[in-house]
PDB file of C-alpha atoms in Angstrom:
ATOM      1  CA  MET A  13     119.431 139.630  74.635  1.00 50.00           C
ATOM      2  CA  ARG A  14     122.079 138.931  77.405  1.00 58.00           C
ATOM      3  CA  TYR A  15     121.203 137.185  80.404  1.00 60.00           C
ATOM      4  CA  GLY A  16     122.324 137.633  83.703  1.00 68.00           C
ATOM      5  CA  LYS A  17     124.875 134.685  85.282  1.00 78.00           C
ATOM      6  CA  GLU A  18     121.544 133.413  87.704  1.00 85.00           C
ATOM      7  CA  HIS A  19     119.354 132.855  85.031  1.00 83.00           C
ATOM      8  CA  LYS A  20     122.024 130.982  83.308  1.00 87.00           C
ATOM      9  CA  LYS A  21     121.984 129.291  86.252  1.00 91.00           C
ATOM     10  CA  ALA A  22     118.615 128.557  86.786  1.00 93.00           C
ATOM     11  CA  THR A  23     118.277 127.892  83.249  1.00 93.00           C
ATOM     12  CA  ARG A  24     121.252 124.896  83.500  1.00 94.00           C
ATOM     13  CA  GLN A  25     119.329 123.225  86.371  1.00 95.00           C
ATOM     14  CA  ARG A  26     116.281 123.168  84.860  1.00 95.00           C
ATOM     15  CA  ILE A  27     118.220 120.992  82.407  1.00 96.00           C
ATOM     16  CA  VAL A  28     120.409 118.708  84.623  1.00 96.00           C
ATOM     17  CA  GLU A  29     116.192 117.835  86.421  1.00 94.00           C
ATOM     18  CA  THR A  30     114.100 117.379  83.400  1.00 95.00           C
ATOM     19  CA  ALA A  31     117.256 115.602  82.002  1.00 95.00           C
ATOM     20  CA  GLY A  32     116.989 113.544  85.141  1.00 95.00           C
ATOM     21  CA  ARG A  33     113.820 112.528  84.687  1.00 94.00           C
ATOM     22  CA  ARG A  34     113.811 111.804  81.169  1.00 94.00           C
ATOM     23  CA  PHE A  35     117.056 109.563  81.845  1.00 96.00           C
ATOM     24  CA  LYS A  36     115.328 107.598  84.599  1.00 95.00           C
ATOM     25  CA  ARG A  37     112.085 106.921  82.655  1.00 93.00           C
ATOM     26  CA  ASP A  38     113.432 106.281  79.107  1.00 93.00           C
ATOM     27  CA  GLY A  39     117.087 105.508  80.109  1.00 95.00           C
ATOM     28  CA  ILE A  40     120.812 106.920  78.499  1.00 96.00           C
ATOM     29  CA  ASP A  41     120.601 105.673  75.443  1.00 94.00           C
ATOM     30  CA  GLY A  42     117.168 106.274  75.014  1.00 93.00           C
ATOM     31  CA  SER A  43     117.396 110.033  75.217  1.00 94.00           C
ATOM     32  CA  GLY A  44     119.111 112.036  72.945  1.00 94.00           C
ATOM     33  CA  ILE A  45     120.063 115.878  73.133  1.00 95.00           C
ATOM     34  CA  THR A  46     117.078 117.005  71.234  1.00 94.00           C
ATOM     35  CA  ALA A  47     114.498 115.232  73.525  1.00 93.00           C
ATOM     36  CA  LEU A  48     116.515 116.795  76.736  1.00 94.00           C
ATOM     37  CA  MET A  49     116.316 119.983  75.317  1.00 95.00           C
ATOM     38  CA  LYS A  50     112.609 119.852  74.207  1.00 93.00           C
ATOM     39  CA  ASP A  51     111.561 118.888  78.057  1.00 93.00           C
ATOM     40  CA  ALA A  52     113.737 121.554  79.252  1.00 92.00           C
ATOM     41  CA  GLY A  53     112.086 123.834  76.540  1.00 92.00           C
ATOM     42  CA  LEU A  54     115.343 124.701  75.164  1.00 92.00           C
ATOM     43  CA  THR A  55     116.948 124.522  71.823  1.00 89.00           C
ATOM     44  CA  ASN A  56     119.854 122.336  71.048  1.00 89.00           C
ATOM     45  CA  GLY A  57     121.836 125.163  70.283  1.00 87.00           C
ATOM     46  CA  ALA A  58     121.385 125.817  73.732  1.00 89.00           C
ATOM     47  CA  PHE A  59     122.480 122.844  74.923  1.00 93.00           C
ATOM     48  CA  TYR A  60     126.709 123.297  74.536  1.00 91.00           C
ATOM     49  CA  THR A  61     126.090 126.800  76.123  1.00 91.00           C
ATOM     50  CA  HIS A  62     125.831 124.883  79.818  1.00 94.00           C
ATOM     51  CA  PHE A  63     127.646 121.660  79.158  1.00 95.00           C
ATOM     52  CA  ALA A  64     130.529 120.033  76.983  1.00 94.00           C
ATOM     53  CA  SER A  65     128.943 116.862  76.173  1.00 95.00           C
ATOM     54  CA  LYS A  66     126.235 114.465  77.208  1.00 96.00           C
ATOM     55  CA  GLU A  67     128.779 112.674  79.505  1.00 96.00           C
ATOM     56  CA  GLU A  68     128.754 115.509  81.116  1.00 97.00           C
ATOM     57  CA  LEU A  69     124.873 116.129  81.599  1.00 97.00           C
ATOM     58  CA  VAL A  70     124.567 112.478  82.842  1.00 97.00           C
ATOM     59  CA  ALA A  71     127.203 112.643  85.227  1.00 97.00           C
ATOM     60  CA  THR A  72     125.567 116.571  86.685  1.00 97.00           C
ATOM     61  CA  ALA A  73     122.254 114.259  86.334  1.00 97.00           C
ATOM     62  CA  ILE A  74     122.938 111.939  88.309  1.00 97.00           C
ATOM     63  CA  ALA A  75     125.031 113.642  91.025  1.00 97.00           C
ATOM     64  CA  ASP A  76     121.741 115.997  91.169  1.00 96.00           C
ATOM     65  CA  GLN A  77     119.275 113.294  91.491  1.00 96.00           C
ATOM     66  CA  LEU A  78     121.007 111.234  94.243  1.00 97.00           C
ATOM     67  CA  HIS A  79     121.797 114.379  95.997  1.00 96.00           C
ATOM     68  CA  ALA A  80     118.393 115.705  95.923  1.00 95.00           C
ATOM     69  CA  GLN A  81     117.004 111.833  97.416  1.00 95.00           C
ATOM     70  CA  ASN A  82     119.901 112.414 100.471  1.00 96.00           C
ATOM     71  CA  ALA A  83     117.928 116.075 100.829  1.00 96.00           C
ATOM     72  CA  SER A  84     114.132 114.577 100.392  1.00 94.00           C
ATOM     73  CA  VAL A  85     114.177 111.215 101.985  1.00 95.00           C
ATOM     74  CA  VAL A  86     117.452 110.777 104.310  1.00 96.00           C
ATOM     75  CA  GLU A  87     117.850 114.096 105.680  1.00 96.00           C
ATOM     76  CA  GLN A  88     114.586 114.577 106.469  1.00 96.00           C
ATOM     77  CA  ALA A  89     113.740 110.565 108.198  1.00 97.00           C
ATOM     78  CA  ALA A  90     114.345 110.213 112.101  1.00 97.00           C
ATOM     79  CA  PRO A  91     117.794 109.736 113.874  1.00 96.00           C
ATOM     80  CA  GLY A  92     118.263 105.981 114.183  1.00 95.00           C
ATOM     81  CA  ARG A  93     116.856 102.956 113.717  1.00 94.00           C
ATOM     82  CA  ALA A  94     113.582 104.522 113.342  1.00 96.00           C
ATOM     83  CA  GLY A  95     115.241 106.352 110.254  1.00 97.00           C
ATOM     84  CA  LEU A  96     116.565 103.714 108.904  1.00 97.00           C
ATOM     85  CA  GLU A  97     112.864 101.695 109.078  1.00 97.00           C
ATOM     86  CA  GLN A  98     111.223 105.084 107.100  1.00 97.00           C
ATOM     87  CA  ILE A  99     113.877 105.361 104.008  1.00 98.00           C
ATOM     88  CA  VAL A 100     113.729 101.255 103.642  1.00 98.00           C
ATOM     89  CA  ARG A 101     110.199 101.800 103.482  1.00 97.00           C
ATOM     90  CA  TRP A 102     110.187 104.886 101.550  1.00 97.00           C
ATOM     91  CA  TYR A 103     112.333 103.220  98.925  1.00 98.00           C
ATOM     92  CA  LEU A 104     110.072 100.004  99.098  1.00 98.00           C
ATOM     93  CA  SER A 105     107.022 101.787  98.861  1.00 97.00           C
ATOM     94  CA  VAL A 106     104.701 100.729  95.922  1.00 97.00           C
ATOM     95  CA  GLN A 107     104.522 104.524  94.955  1.00 96.00           C
ATOM     96  CA  HIS A 108     108.047 104.313  94.697  1.00 97.00           C
ATOM     97  CA  ARG A 109     107.813 101.493  92.397  1.00 97.00           C
ATOM     98  CA  ASP A 110     105.334 102.804  90.174  1.00 96.00           C
ATOM     99  CA  ASN A 111     107.252 106.055  89.431  1.00 94.00           C
ATOM    100  CA  PRO A 112     110.689 105.297  88.192  1.00 92.00           C
ATOM    101  CA  ASP A 113     110.937 108.396  86.598  1.00 89.00           C
ATOM    102  CA  ASP A 114     110.216 110.221  90.162  1.00 89.00           C
ATOM    103  CA  GLY A 115     112.817 108.141  91.794  1.00 93.00           C
ATOM    104  CA  CYS A 116     115.946 106.788  92.593  1.00 95.00           C
ATOM    105  CA  PRO A 117     118.754 106.888  89.922  1.00 96.00           C
ATOM    106  CA  SER A 118     119.934 103.552  90.955  1.00 96.00           C
ATOM    107  CA  ALA A 119     116.935 101.110  90.679  1.00 95.00           C
ATOM    108  CA  ALA A 120     116.510 102.458  86.753  1.00 95.00           C
ATOM    109  CA  LEU A 121     119.562 103.061  85.845  1.00 96.00           C
ATOM    110  CA  LEU A 122     122.261 100.609  87.108  1.00 95.00           C
ATOM    111  CA  ASP A 123     122.894  98.848  84.056  1.00 93.00           C
ATOM    112  CA  GLU A 124     123.725 101.983  81.728  1.00 96.00           C
ATOM    113  CA  ILE A 125     125.680 103.592  84.753  1.00 97.00           C
ATOM    114  CA  ARG A 126     128.827 100.372  84.631  1.00 95.00           C
ATOM    115  CA  ARG A 127     128.345 100.941  80.952  1.00 95.00           C
ATOM    116  CA  CYS A 128     129.193 104.950  81.372  1.00 96.00           C
ATOM    117  CA  PRO A 129     132.457 106.450  80.775  1.00 96.00           C
ATOM    118  CA  ASP A 130     134.090 107.589  84.123  1.00 97.00           C
ATOM    119  CA  ILE A 131     133.157 110.498  84.888  1.00 97.00           C
ATOM    120  CA  VAL A 132     129.582 109.222  85.323  1.00 97.00           C
ATOM    121  CA  LYS A 133     131.118 106.455  87.298  1.00 98.00           C
ATOM    122  CA  ARG A 134     132.653 109.335  89.528  1.00 97.00           C
ATOM    123  CA  SER A 135     129.637 111.105  89.873  1.00 97.00           C
ATOM    124  CA  TYR A 136     127.900 108.489  90.738  1.00 98.00           C
ATOM    125  CA  THR A 137     129.853 107.016  93.384  1.00 98.00           C
ATOM    126  CA  ASP A 138     129.999 110.234  95.056  1.00 97.00           C
ATOM    127  CA  GLY A 139     126.293 110.528  95.355  1.00 97.00           C
ATOM    128  CA  VAL A 140     125.634 107.757  96.227  1.00 97.00           C
ATOM    129  CA  LEU A 141     127.947 107.566  99.244  1.00 97.00           C
ATOM    130  CA  ILE A 142     126.721 111.005 100.705  1.00 97.00           C
ATOM    131  CA  VAL A 143     123.061 108.548 100.535  1.00 97.00           C
ATOM    132  CA  ILE A 144     125.237 106.234 102.526  1.00 98.00           C
ATOM    133  CA  GLU A 145     126.598 108.141 104.493  1.00 97.00           C
ATOM    134  CA  GLY A 146     122.856 109.118 106.181  1.00 97.00           C
ATOM    135  CA  ILE A 147     121.788 105.566 106.481  1.00 97.00           C
ATOM    136  CA  ALA A 148     125.313 104.682 107.966  1.00 98.00           C
ATOM    137  CA  ALA A 149     124.814 107.385 110.829  1.00 97.00           C
ATOM    138  CA  ARG A 150     121.946 106.007 111.969  1.00 97.00           C
ATOM    139  CA  LEU A 151     122.627 102.318 111.843  1.00 96.00           C
ATOM    140  CA  ALA A 152     126.190 102.927 113.929  1.00 96.00           C
ATOM    141  CA  PRO A 153     126.341 106.703 115.036  1.00 96.00           C
ATOM    142  CA  ASP A 154     129.199 107.083 117.097  1.00 96.00           C
ATOM    143  CA  ASN A 155     131.078 104.969 114.220  1.00 97.00           C
ATOM    144  CA  PRO A 156     129.429 105.875 110.504  1.00 96.00           C
ATOM    145  CA  LEU A 157     132.555 104.666 108.682  1.00 96.00           C
ATOM    146  CA  SER A 158     132.888 101.184 110.470  1.00 97.00           C
ATOM    147  CA  VAL A 159     129.381 100.027 108.499  1.00 97.00           C
ATOM    148  CA  ARG A 160     129.524 101.235 105.545  1.00 97.00           C
ATOM    149  CA  THR A 161     129.473  98.285 103.150  1.00 97.00           C
ATOM    150  CA  GLU A 162     127.155  97.140 105.662  1.00 97.00           C
ATOM    151  CA  ALA A 163     124.514 100.026 104.451  1.00 97.00           C
ATOM    152  CA  LEU A 164     126.195 100.245 100.818  1.00 97.00           C
ATOM    153  CA  THR A 165     124.853  96.504 101.043  1.00 97.00           C
ATOM    154  CA  ALA A 166     121.585  97.086 102.150  1.00 98.00           C
ATOM    155  CA  TYR A 167     120.828  99.770  99.684  1.00 98.00           C
ATOM    156  CA  ALA A 168     121.861  97.163  97.257  1.00 97.00           C
ATOM    157  CA  MET A 169     119.318  95.218  98.004  1.00 98.00           C
ATOM    158  CA  MET A 170     116.934  97.451  97.981  1.00 98.00           C
ATOM    159  CA  ALA A 171     117.945  98.481  94.418  1.00 98.00           C
ATOM    160  CA  GLY A 172     117.896  95.300  92.943  1.00 97.00           C
ATOM    161  CA  THR A 173     114.085  94.642  94.535  1.00 98.00           C
ATOM    162  CA  LEU A 174     112.796  97.655  93.675  1.00 98.00           C
ATOM    163  CA  GLN A 175     114.407  96.827  90.184  1.00 97.00           C
ATOM    164  CA  LEU A 176     113.028  92.988  90.388  1.00 98.00           C
ATOM    165  CA  ALA A 177     109.055  94.696  91.279  1.00 98.00           C
ATOM    166  CA  ARG A 178     109.712  97.158  88.773  1.00 97.00           C
ATOM    167  CA  ALA A 179     109.470  94.082  85.624  1.00 97.00           C
ATOM    168  CA  LEU A 180     106.971  91.809  87.198  1.00 98.00           C
ATOM    169  CA  ALA A 181     104.438  91.715  85.502  1.00 98.00           C
ATOM    170  CA  ASP A 182     102.293  90.281  88.252  1.00 98.00           C
ATOM    171  CA  SER A 183     101.174  93.160  90.120  1.00 96.00           C
ATOM    172  CA  ASP A 184     100.155  91.212  93.793  1.00 98.00           C
ATOM    173  CA  LEU A 185     103.612  89.297  93.684  1.00 98.00           C
ATOM    174  CA  ALA A 186     105.550  92.770  93.234  1.00 98.00           C
ATOM    175  CA  ASP A 187     103.727  93.756  95.845  1.00 98.00           C
ATOM    176  CA  GLN A 188     104.529  90.730  97.777  1.00 98.00           C
ATOM    177  CA  LEU A 189     108.114  91.297  96.609  1.00 98.00           C
ATOM    178  CA  LEU A 190     108.385  94.224  97.831  1.00 98.00           C
ATOM    179  CA  ASP A 191     107.157  93.299 101.580  1.00 98.00           C
ATOM    180  CA  GLN A 192     109.827  90.673 102.046  1.00 98.00           C
ATOM    181  CA  GLY A 193     111.862  93.113 100.169  1.00 98.00           C
ATOM    182  CA  ILE A 194     111.347  95.469 103.317  1.00 98.00           C
ATOM    183  CA  ARG A 195     111.541  92.566 106.117  1.00 97.00           C
ATOM    184  CA  ASN A 196     114.651  91.680 104.423  1.00 97.00           C
ATOM    185  CA  THR A 197     117.078  94.507 104.585  1.00 98.00           C
ATOM    186  CA  LEU A 198     115.506  95.538 107.937  1.00 97.00           C
ATOM    187  CA  ALA A 199     116.672  92.171 108.789  1.00 97.00           C
ATOM    188  CA  LEU A 200     119.936  92.928 107.544  1.00 96.00           C
ATOM    189  CA  LEU A 201     120.609  96.376 109.557  1.00 96.00           C
ATOM    190  CA  SER A 202     119.346  94.645 112.646  1.00 93.00           C
ATOM    191  CA  VAL A 203     116.087  96.677 112.760  1.00 92.00           C
ATOM    192  CA  GLU A 204     112.316  95.308 113.996  1.00 83.00           C
ATOM    193  CA  ALA A 205     109.812  96.119 111.796  1.00 72.00           C
ATOM    194  CA  ALA A 206     106.362  97.371 113.192  1.00 70.00           C
ATOM    195  CA  PRO A 207     103.430  95.903 112.142  1.00 65.00           C
ATOM    196  CA  THR A 208     101.987  97.838 109.370  1.00 57.00           C
ATOM    197  CA  SER A 209     101.582  97.261 105.765  1.00 48.00           C
ATOM    198  CA  PRO A 210     105.108  97.211 104.507  1.00 45.00           C
ATOM    199  CA  ALA A 211     104.941  98.177 100.498  1.00 52.00           C
ATOM    200  CA  LYS A 212     101.698 100.095 101.385  1.00 48.00           C
ATOM    201  CA  ALA A 213     103.536 102.710 103.058  1.00 45.00           C
ATOM    202  CA  GLY A 214     103.107 106.415 101.720  1.00 44.00           C
ATOM    203  CA  PRO A 215     106.887 107.448 100.474  1.00 40.00           C
ATOM    204  CA  ARG A 216     107.904 110.839 101.049  1.00 45.00           C
ATOM    205  CA  THR A 217     108.703 112.109  97.931  1.00 42.00           C
ATOM    206  CA  THR A 218     112.076 113.376  96.167  1.00 44.00           C
ATOM    207  CA  ARG A 219     113.218 116.135  94.430  1.00 50.00           C
ATOM    208  CA  ALA A 220     113.286 113.184  91.979  1.00 43.00           C
ATOM    209  CA  SER A 221     109.915 114.217  91.857  1.00 42.00           C
ATOM    210  CA  THR A 222     110.600 118.105  93.825  1.00 37.00           C
ATOM    211  CA  THR A 223     115.493 112.450  93.496  1.00 37.00           C
TER     212      THR A 223
END
């Protein structure tokens, strides 16, 4: 049976989305083509109909996850500093910590991405800069480029905090770390935190849970 272009496009996107979730759950090195294709309900032979290599799929999936995160979280946040607080509280929430396969690819995969070939690093860089641009636009609406490094630093702080919170066996300590991480990130961005319970704040969902 010959399938049309729309079917092929939908199948490719299904592979990309299921691969993105498995990479974040099991790691890039821990996710073989057989497992990835099984997740998508396809055979190994179908893989090369859509991708020339696993590296191409990794690059595509990471970019897709970051675009989804931007569309579902950053673009949905309010303008200005109120939006910055929403983004930070989503990122450093308990729900995000406890559901890595439905969350940010940076916190889940940075250590592996640094060892990946350039095709993956370039794709990651382009994707993460889209997220950073949304943060910078709320930080300095008149000149977002001037605060891009500051926005990237805040993003790195959040990713590192989330990684450590996920690694801690003491859940109370992990909760405290998230709370402090929120305060630290908002202070870096010169945002006055609202008087709520930070780490308990409900996150928005990324297409990572639709990343």
